[in-house]
Each structure stands twice: as structure tokens, then as C-alpha cells.
Amino acid sequence: MEVTMDKKEKKSLPEPRTYTVEQIAAMLNIGRTTAYQLVKQEEFRIVRIGNAIRVSKKSFDEWLESLEL
């Protein structure tokens, strides 16, 4: 992802290290309510920022890989 500063400079943003609950729902093809239930089960690490919930990419990806699909 790039952010254009002006015509001469481009600044790259770091790769995001978290997912939103909505992103998890989309990746797993499940509803938002079900995704929030997964978060409540503490299957992966989360960070709360005010009312926002962010899920650690690393812990989510490890959890997903551990499933026998």
C-alpha cells in the first residue's frame, strides 16, 4: 500500500499486523455475529482500542493453520 505525498515522494505504509472482526468474517465466509463469537472464545489474541477490536494476524493465521480443513 502506498500513500502519495506529492508528485516526487511516495511513502510506503507498513503491512497491517491486525485484522478487523469484519475481515475475519469475510475470510472465513461467516457472519459478523459468528466472528464475534470466535473472538469471545479467545481462540486468538485480540487488542481492544476503545470499542474497536483488532485480532492479531499472527495468532489468527496460526489458529487457522492448526485447523484440520
Short mmCIF file of C-alpha atoms in Angstrom, two decimals:
data_model
loop_
_atom_site.label_atom_id
_atom_site.label_comp_id
_atom_site.label_asym_id
_atom_site.label_seq_id
_atom_site.Cartn_x
_atom_site.Cartn_y
_atom_site.Cartn_z
CA MET A 1 0.00 0.00 0.00
CA GLU A 2 1.39 3.39 -0.93
CA VAL A 3 0.45 6.89 0.09
CA THR A 4 1.26 9.67 -2.33
CA MET A 5 2.89 12.55 -0.51
CA ASP A 6 3.39 14.68 -3.61
CA LYS A 7 4.45 14.02 -7.19
CA LYS A 8 8.06 13.28 -6.20
CA GLU A 9 7.71 11.34 -2.92
CA LYS A 10 5.92 8.09 -2.15
CA LYS A 11 5.79 6.69 1.35
CA SER A 12 5.03 3.01 1.93
CA LEU A 13 2.83 2.13 4.85
CA PRO A 14 3.84 -0.86 6.95
CA GLU A 15 1.94 -4.09 6.41
CA PRO A 16 -1.02 -4.25 8.82
CA ARG A 17 -0.46 -6.63 11.74
CA THR A 18 -4.10 -6.99 12.72
CA TYR A 19 -7.44 -7.95 11.23
CA THR A 20 -10.82 -6.45 12.00
CA VAL A 21 -13.64 -8.78 13.01
CA GLU A 22 -15.32 -7.94 9.69
CA GLN A 23 -12.20 -9.05 7.80
CA ILE A 24 -12.17 -12.35 9.70
CA ALA A 25 -15.83 -12.88 8.91
CA ALA A 26 -15.15 -12.28 5.21
CA MET A 27 -12.08 -14.57 5.14
CA LEU A 28 -13.98 -17.41 6.82
CA ASN A 29 -17.19 -16.72 4.87
CA ILE A 30 -19.19 -16.44 8.10
CA GLY A 31 -21.45 -13.78 9.55
CA ARG A 32 -20.30 -10.97 11.80
CA THR A 33 -22.10 -12.44 14.80
CA THR A 34 -20.30 -15.76 14.39
CA ALA A 35 -16.97 -13.94 14.00
CA TYR A 36 -17.61 -12.06 17.25
CA GLN A 37 -18.40 -15.39 18.94
CA LEU A 38 -15.00 -16.70 17.83
CA VAL A 39 -13.37 -13.61 19.32
CA LYS A 40 -15.19 -14.21 22.63
CA GLN A 41 -13.95 -17.82 22.70
CA GLU A 42 -10.39 -16.41 22.86
CA GLU A 43 -9.15 -18.66 20.07
CA PHE A 44 -6.67 -15.96 19.08
CA ARG A 45 -5.17 -12.82 20.61
CA ILE A 46 -7.06 -9.56 20.40
CA VAL A 47 -6.44 -5.92 21.19
CA ARG A 48 -9.22 -3.57 22.20
CA ILE A 49 -8.83 0.07 21.21
CA GLY A 50 -11.83 1.85 22.63
CA ASN A 51 -14.78 -0.08 21.21
CA ALA A 52 -12.75 -1.41 18.29
CA ILE A 53 -11.45 -4.97 18.34
CA ARG A 54 -8.34 -5.91 16.41
CA VAL A 55 -7.21 -9.51 16.03
CA SER A 56 -3.52 -10.38 15.87
CA LYS A 57 -2.76 -11.55 12.34
CA LYS A 58 -0.10 -13.94 13.60
CA SER A 59 -2.32 -15.64 16.18
CA PHE A 60 -5.28 -15.81 13.78
CA ASP A 61 -3.16 -17.29 10.99
CA GLU A 62 -1.65 -19.84 13.41
CA TRP A 63 -5.14 -20.78 14.65
CA LEU A 64 -6.41 -21.18 11.09
CA GLU A 65 -3.42 -23.35 10.13
CA SER A 66 -3.98 -25.57 13.17
CA LEU A 67 -7.47 -26.49 12.00
CA GLU A 68 -7.74 -29.69 10.03
CA LEU A 69 -9.65 -28.47 6.98
#
